XYZ file of C-alpha atoms in Angstrom:
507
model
C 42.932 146.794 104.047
C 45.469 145.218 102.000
C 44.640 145.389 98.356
C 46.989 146.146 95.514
C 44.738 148.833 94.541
C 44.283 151.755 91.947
C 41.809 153.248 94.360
C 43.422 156.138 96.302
C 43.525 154.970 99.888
C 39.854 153.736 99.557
C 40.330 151.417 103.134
C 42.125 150.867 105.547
C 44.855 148.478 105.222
C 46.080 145.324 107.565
C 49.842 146.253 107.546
C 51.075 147.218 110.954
C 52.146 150.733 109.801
C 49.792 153.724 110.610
C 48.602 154.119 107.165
C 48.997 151.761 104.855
C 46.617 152.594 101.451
C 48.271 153.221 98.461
C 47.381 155.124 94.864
C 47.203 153.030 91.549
C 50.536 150.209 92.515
C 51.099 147.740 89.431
C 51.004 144.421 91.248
C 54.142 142.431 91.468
C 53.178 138.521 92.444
C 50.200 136.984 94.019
C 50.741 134.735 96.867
C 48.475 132.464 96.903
C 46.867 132.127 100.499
C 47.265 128.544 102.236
C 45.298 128.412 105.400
C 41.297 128.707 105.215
C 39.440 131.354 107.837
C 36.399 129.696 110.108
C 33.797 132.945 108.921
C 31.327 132.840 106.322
C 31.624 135.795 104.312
C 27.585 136.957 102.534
C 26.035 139.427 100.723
C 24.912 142.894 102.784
C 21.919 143.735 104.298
C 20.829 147.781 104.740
C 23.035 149.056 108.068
C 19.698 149.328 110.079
C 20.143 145.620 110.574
C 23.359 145.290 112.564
C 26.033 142.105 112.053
C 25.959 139.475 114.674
C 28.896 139.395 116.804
C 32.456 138.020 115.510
C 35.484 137.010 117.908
C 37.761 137.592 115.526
C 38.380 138.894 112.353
C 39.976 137.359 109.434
C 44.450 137.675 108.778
C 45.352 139.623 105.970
C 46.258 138.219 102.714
C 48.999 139.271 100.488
C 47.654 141.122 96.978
C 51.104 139.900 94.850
C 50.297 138.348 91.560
C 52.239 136.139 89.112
C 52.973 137.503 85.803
C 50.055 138.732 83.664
C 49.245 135.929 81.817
C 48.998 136.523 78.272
C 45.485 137.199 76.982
C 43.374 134.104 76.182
C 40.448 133.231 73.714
C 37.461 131.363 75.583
C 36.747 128.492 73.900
C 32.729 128.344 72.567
C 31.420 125.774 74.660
C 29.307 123.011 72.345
C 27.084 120.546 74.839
C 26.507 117.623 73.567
C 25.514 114.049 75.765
C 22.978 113.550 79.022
C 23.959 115.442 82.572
C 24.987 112.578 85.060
C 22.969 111.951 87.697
C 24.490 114.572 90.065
C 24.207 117.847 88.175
C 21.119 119.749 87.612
C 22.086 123.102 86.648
C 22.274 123.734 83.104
C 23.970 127.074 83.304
C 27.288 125.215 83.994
C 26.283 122.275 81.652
C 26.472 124.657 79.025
C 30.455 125.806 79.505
C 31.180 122.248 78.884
C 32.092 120.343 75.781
C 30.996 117.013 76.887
C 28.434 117.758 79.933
C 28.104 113.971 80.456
C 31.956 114.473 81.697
C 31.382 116.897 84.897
C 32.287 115.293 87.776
C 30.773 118.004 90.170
C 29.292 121.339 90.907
C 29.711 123.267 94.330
C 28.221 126.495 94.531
C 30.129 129.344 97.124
C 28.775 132.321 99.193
C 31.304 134.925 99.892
C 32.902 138.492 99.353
C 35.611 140.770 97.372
C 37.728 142.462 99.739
C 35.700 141.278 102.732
C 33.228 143.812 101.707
C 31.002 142.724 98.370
C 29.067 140.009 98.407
C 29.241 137.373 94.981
C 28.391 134.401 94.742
C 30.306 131.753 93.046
C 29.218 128.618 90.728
C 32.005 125.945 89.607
C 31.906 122.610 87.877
C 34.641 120.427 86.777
C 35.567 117.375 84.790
C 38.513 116.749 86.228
C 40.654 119.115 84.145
C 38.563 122.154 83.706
C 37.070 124.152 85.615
C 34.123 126.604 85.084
C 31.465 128.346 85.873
C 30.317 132.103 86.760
C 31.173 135.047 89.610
C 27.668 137.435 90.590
C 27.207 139.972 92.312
C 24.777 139.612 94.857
C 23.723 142.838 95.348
C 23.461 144.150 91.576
C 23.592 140.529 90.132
C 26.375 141.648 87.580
C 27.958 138.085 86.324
C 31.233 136.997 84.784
C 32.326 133.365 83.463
C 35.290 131.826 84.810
C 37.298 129.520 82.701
C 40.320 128.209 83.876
C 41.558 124.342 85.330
C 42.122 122.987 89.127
C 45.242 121.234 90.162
C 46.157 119.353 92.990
C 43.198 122.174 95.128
C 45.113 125.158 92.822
C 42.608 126.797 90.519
C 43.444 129.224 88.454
C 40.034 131.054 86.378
C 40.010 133.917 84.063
C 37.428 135.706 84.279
C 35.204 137.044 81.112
C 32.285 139.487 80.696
C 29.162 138.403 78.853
C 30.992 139.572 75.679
C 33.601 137.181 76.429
C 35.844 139.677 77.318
C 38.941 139.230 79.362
C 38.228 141.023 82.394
C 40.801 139.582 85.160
C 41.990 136.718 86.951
C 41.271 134.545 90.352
C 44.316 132.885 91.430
C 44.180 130.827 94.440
C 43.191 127.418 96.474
C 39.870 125.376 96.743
C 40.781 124.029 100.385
C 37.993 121.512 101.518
C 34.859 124.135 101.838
C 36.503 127.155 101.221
C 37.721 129.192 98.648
C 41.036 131.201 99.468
C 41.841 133.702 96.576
C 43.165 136.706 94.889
C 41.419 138.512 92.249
C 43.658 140.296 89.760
C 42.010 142.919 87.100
C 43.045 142.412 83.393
C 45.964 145.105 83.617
C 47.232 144.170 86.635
C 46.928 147.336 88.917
C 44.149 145.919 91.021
C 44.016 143.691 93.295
C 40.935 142.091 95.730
C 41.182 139.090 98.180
C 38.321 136.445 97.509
C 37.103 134.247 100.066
C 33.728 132.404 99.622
C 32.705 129.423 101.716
C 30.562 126.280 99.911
C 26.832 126.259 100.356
C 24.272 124.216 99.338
C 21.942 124.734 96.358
C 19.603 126.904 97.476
C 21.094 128.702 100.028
C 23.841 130.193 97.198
C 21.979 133.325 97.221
C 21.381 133.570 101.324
C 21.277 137.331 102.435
C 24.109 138.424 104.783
C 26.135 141.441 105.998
C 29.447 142.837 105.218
C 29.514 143.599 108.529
C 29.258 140.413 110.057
C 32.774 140.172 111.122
C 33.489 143.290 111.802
C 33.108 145.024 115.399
C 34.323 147.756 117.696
C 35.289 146.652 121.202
C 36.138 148.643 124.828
C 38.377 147.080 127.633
C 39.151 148.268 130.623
C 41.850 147.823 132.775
C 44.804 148.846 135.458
C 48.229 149.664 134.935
C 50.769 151.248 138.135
C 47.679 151.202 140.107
C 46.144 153.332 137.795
C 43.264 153.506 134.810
C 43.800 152.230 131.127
C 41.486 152.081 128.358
C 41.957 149.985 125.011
C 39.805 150.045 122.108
C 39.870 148.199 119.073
C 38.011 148.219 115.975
C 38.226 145.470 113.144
C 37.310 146.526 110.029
C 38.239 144.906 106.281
C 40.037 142.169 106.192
C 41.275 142.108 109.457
C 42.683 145.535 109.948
C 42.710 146.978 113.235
C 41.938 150.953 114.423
C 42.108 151.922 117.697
C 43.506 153.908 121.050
C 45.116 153.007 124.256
C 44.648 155.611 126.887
C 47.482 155.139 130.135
C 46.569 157.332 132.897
C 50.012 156.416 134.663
C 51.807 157.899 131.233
C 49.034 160.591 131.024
C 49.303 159.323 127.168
C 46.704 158.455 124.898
C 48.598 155.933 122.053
C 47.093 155.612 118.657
C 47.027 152.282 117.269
C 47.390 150.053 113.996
C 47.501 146.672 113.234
C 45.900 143.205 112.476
C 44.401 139.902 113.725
C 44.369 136.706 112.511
C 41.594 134.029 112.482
C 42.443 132.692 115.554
C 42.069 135.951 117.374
C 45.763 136.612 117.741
C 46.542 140.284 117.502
C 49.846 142.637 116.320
C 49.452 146.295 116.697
C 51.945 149.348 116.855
C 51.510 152.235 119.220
C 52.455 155.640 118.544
C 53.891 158.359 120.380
C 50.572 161.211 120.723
C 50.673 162.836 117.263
C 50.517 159.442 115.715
C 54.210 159.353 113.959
C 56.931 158.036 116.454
C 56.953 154.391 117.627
C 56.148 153.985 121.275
C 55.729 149.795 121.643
C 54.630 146.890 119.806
C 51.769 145.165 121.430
C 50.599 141.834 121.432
C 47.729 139.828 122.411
C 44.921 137.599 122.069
C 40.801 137.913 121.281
C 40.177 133.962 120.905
C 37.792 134.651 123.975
C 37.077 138.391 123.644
C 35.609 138.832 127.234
C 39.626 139.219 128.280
C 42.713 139.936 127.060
C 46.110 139.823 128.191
C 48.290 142.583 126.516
C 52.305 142.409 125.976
C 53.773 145.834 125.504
C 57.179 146.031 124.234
C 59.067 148.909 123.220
C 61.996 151.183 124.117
C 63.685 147.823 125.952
C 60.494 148.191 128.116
C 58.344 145.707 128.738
C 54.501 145.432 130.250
C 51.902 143.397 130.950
C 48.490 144.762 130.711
C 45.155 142.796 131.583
C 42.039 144.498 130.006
C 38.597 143.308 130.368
C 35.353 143.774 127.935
C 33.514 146.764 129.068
C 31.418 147.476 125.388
C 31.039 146.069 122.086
C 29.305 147.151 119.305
C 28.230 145.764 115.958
C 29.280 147.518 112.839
C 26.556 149.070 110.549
C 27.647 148.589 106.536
C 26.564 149.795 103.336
C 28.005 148.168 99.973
C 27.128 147.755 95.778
C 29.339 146.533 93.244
C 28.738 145.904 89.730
C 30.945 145.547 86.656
C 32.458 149.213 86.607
C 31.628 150.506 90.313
C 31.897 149.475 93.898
C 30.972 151.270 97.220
C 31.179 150.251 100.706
C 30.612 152.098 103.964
C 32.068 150.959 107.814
C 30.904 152.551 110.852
C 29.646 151.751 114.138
C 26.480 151.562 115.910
C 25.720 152.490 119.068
C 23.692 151.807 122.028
C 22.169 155.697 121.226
C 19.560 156.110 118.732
C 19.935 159.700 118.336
C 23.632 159.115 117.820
C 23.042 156.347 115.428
C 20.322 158.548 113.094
C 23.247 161.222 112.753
C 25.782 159.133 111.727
C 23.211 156.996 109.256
C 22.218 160.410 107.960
C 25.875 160.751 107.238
C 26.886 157.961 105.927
C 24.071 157.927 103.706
C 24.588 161.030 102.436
C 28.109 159.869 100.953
C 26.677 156.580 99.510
C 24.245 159.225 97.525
C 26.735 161.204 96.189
C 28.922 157.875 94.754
C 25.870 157.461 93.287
C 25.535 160.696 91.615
C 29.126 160.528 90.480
C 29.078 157.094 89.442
C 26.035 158.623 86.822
C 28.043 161.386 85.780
C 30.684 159.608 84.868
C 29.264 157.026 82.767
C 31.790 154.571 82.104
C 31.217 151.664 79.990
C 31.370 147.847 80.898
C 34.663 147.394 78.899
C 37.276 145.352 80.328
C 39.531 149.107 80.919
C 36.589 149.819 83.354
C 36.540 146.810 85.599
C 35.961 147.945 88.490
C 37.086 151.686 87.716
C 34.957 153.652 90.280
C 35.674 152.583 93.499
C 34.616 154.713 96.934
C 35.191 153.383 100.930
C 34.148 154.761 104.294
C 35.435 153.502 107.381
C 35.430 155.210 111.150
C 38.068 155.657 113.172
C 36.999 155.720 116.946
C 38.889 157.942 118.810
C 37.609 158.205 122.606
C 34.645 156.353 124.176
C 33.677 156.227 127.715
C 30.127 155.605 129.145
C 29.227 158.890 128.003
C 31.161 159.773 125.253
C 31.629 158.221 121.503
C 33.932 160.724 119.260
C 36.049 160.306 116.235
C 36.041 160.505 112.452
C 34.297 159.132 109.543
C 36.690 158.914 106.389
C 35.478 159.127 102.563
C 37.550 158.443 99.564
C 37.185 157.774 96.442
C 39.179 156.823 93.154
C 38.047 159.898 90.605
C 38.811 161.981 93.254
C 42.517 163.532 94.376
C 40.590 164.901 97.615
C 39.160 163.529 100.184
C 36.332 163.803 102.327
C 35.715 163.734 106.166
C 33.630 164.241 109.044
C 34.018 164.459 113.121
C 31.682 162.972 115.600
C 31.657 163.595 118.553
C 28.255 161.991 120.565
C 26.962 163.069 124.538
C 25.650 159.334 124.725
C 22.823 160.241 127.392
C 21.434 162.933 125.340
C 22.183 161.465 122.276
C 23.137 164.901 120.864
C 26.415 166.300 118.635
C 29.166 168.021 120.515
C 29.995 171.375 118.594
C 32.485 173.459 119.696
C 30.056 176.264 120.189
C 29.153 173.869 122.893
C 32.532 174.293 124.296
C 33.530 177.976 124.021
C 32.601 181.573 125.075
C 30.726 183.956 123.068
C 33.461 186.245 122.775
C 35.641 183.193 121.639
C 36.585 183.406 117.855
C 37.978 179.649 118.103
C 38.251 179.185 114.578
C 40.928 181.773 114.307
C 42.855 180.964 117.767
C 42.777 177.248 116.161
C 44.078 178.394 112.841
C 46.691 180.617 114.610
C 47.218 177.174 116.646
C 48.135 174.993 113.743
C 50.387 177.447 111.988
C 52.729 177.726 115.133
C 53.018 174.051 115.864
C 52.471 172.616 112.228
C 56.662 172.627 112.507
C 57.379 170.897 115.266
C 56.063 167.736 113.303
C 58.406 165.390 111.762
C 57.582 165.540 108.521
C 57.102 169.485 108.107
C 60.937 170.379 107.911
C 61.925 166.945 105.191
C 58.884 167.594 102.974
C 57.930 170.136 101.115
C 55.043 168.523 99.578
C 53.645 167.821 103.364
C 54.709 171.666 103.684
C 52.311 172.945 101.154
C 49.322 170.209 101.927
C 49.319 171.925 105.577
C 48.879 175.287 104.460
C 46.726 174.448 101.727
C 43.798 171.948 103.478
C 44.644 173.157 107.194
C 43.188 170.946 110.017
C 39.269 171.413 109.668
C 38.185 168.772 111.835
C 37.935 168.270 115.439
C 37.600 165.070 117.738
C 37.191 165.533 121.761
C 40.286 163.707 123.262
C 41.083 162.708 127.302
C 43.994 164.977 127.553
C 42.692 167.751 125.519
C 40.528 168.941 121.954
C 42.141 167.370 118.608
C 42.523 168.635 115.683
C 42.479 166.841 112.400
C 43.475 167.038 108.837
C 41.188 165.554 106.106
C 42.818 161.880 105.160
C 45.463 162.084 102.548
C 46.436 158.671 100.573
C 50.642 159.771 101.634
C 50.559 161.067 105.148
C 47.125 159.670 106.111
C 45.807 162.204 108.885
C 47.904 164.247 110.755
C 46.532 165.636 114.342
C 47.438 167.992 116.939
C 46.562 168.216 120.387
C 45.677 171.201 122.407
C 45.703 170.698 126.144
C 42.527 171.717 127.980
C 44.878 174.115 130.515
C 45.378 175.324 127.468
C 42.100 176.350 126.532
C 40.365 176.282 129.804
C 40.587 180.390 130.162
C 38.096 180.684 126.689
C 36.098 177.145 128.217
C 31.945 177.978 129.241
C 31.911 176.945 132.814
C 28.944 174.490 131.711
C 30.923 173.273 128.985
C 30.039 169.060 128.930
C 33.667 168.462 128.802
C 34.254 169.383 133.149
C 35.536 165.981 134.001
C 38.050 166.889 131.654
C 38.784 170.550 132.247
C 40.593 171.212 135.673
């Protein structure tokens, strides 16, 4: 996701590096965004009720700001003369002067981030603008005062003590609202987009996952297999895999799309640090898509065709001081989907419970303060498989959290690796023993002490069931993101129960 954020790698970002988040970076200049994206961004609805289905997602918008503007006094608005004819809502006749001078008020359905839902209220008489930002979900409000210029608007934002809380810099373009928030000390920054409605409909229930979705392609390559999946999560940042059988490589990807379906990704080497290709391609019509590897001074052409997609379940509440939003897929299982609902929920529970330890006032230092994310990050899927990892973070929190999936979709039950292994099989240990002898053999282990200690410290507790062989996985870390090793299957194979539900696999 790419915010200028003090939340410690709370999404993932749009940049076409493997992990892009970032811990508590002042923000330098806001750009403000000059084309308008087709989707209609609403409030949430519980995850039970899935998003309809997106072609694409949305491009991602650049979080640098101007410089801070110096702090401002709201003027005390003083009404005085009759509405005209075409405003009705005395809210925003109050914020002006003269309300007989308003020329208009639009109302404006949208989200922060691509995740929480506000609503938006504006009226102008030609000079200023003003009007209020909500919440949808907790119905938390804040005036905006500020002035429009040739489409430009530029509102500060107070609190209901007329506080100065931050700053929406940006473009009214026709319909849509194209944006950057900016808090009051400039360390965080949120991308608004909000799309006119009519009045009535300002407070229409949505999703936050609406436009989000995880797709599977299938395809040939050197008369052999290849599998590409993709997953667009906030603001058009894209997770995913693409499995070769002629390279006998499985390729982690990162990267973006833009609203017109139009895609940019980099492949990895296997272990996720070492550029294999840049790949290029287009989801206008999803069904197909026609791939352009190029790396090494190789090039391919790949054809992939839609084999799955699935609609993304989301969880999300903001409010003055806190926000929380949860990604993750849903499946065609049941089963599979109660487990990772149970999971997900579980994490939304305990942001609450921290959120209500903490107790932070609504001062303008605690805008937005308490910020948590959860996104998944689908790492093999075939018609009878679904495994990868669920990723928590948080910004009160150096550590993070994280689970594994890994889903038997016909029986709709968890993998474990007692599932996998003998009796006599201690594979914690052998895994342990596994990690410490090829832990240095990755790039970063012999330049960084820091990455050095980490290692040895938080280990790789997590596991993912891979093509080529069993993953293992670090928590996520907001500097070297997650770091993975893969043991082969001929590898483990001799400690394997013959009626292990990996065979395919194991030869």
């Amino acid at each position: 996701m790419n915010r200028l954020s003090a939340r410690p790698q709370t999404r993932p970002n749009c940049s076409l590096t493997m992990h892009k988040h970032y811990l508590f970076l002042p923000v330098l200049a806001l750009i403000v965004a000059g084309l308008c994206l087709p989707g209609l961004a609403l409030a949430q609805q519980p995850a039970s009720k899935p998003a309809t289905k997106p072609a694409t997602g949305q491009p991602p918008a650049a979080k640098p700001a101007p410089a801070k503007p110096a702090p401002a006094t709201p003027a005390t608005p003083a009404p005085g003369g009759a509405l005209p004819p075409n405003v009705s809502d005395t809210a925003i006749a109050r914020l002006f002067e003269k309300p007989s001078d308003i020329k208009w008020v639009r109302y404006f359905s949208g989200r922060l981030d691509d995740v929480s839902g506000v609503t938006i209220s504006l009226g102008s008489d030609g000079a200023k603008c003003r009007g209020y930002l909500s919440y949808a979900q907790s119905r938390a409000r804040f005036r905006l005062d500020g002035a429009m210029s040739n489409d430009k608007i530029q509102l500060t934002e107070y609190d209901t003590r007329n506080q100065r809380t931050g700053l929406i810099t940006g473009k009214l373009n026709g319909k849509r609202i194209e944006a950057d928030w900016l808090s009051r000390d400039s360390t965080l920054g949120l991308n608004l987009q909000a799309e006119e409605v009519a009045v009535g409909q300002v407070l229409a229930a949505g999703h936050c996952g609406d436009n989000k979705w995880a797709n599977r392609y299938i395809g040939r390559y050197n008369n052999a297999r290849a599998d590409f999946v993709l997953s667009r999560l906030h603001n058009g940042a894209l997770y995913g895999y693409l499995w070769i059988e002629a390279d006998g490589k499985t390729y982690p990807l990162r990267g973006n799309i833009d609203d017109d379906g139009n895609y940019e990704i980099n492949a990895r080497q296997p272990g996720g640090e070492i550029p294999a290709a840049i790949i290029k391609g287009s989801l206008k019509v999803p069904q197909t898509t026609d791939m352009q590897w190029v790396g090494s001074g190789e090039r391919r052409s790949l054809k992939f065709t839609l084999r799955d997609n699935l609609l993304i379940g989301c969880y999300e509440s903001a409010d003055y001081t806190t926000s929380y939003d949860a990604l993750y897929p849903r499946t065609r299982c049941d089963a599979c989907n109660a487990a990772l609902d149970k999971k997900v929920q579980d994490w939304v529970t305990r942001c609450k419970s921290a959120f209500a330890a903490q107790k932070r006032d609504a001062t303008p230092p605690n805008r937005n303060a308490l910020r948590a994310s959860a996104w998944a990050d689908v790492v093999f899927w075939t018609d009878d498989l679904f495994c990868g990892y669920l990723i928590f973070t948080n910004s009160w929190d150096e550590r993070t959290e994280g689970l594994s999936f890994n889903f038997n979709l016909k029986t709709g039950k968890e993998i474990l690796l007692e599932d996998l292994f003998i009796k006599s099989f201690n594979f914690k240990k052998w895994m342990d023993d596994y990690s410490r002898k090829e832990s240095p053999k990755m790039a970063k282990f012999a330049a960084d002490p820091q990455f050095r200690e980490w290692l040895a410290k938080d280990g790789f507790p997590l596991f993912a069931i891979r093509r080529e062989g069993l993953e293992m996985s670090t928590l996520f870390h907001p500097v070297y993101g997650q770091q993975r090793l893969l043991v082969p299957y001929t590898v483990l194979k001799p400690y394997m129960r013959k009626d292990n539900p990996l065979a395919e696999f194991v030869r």
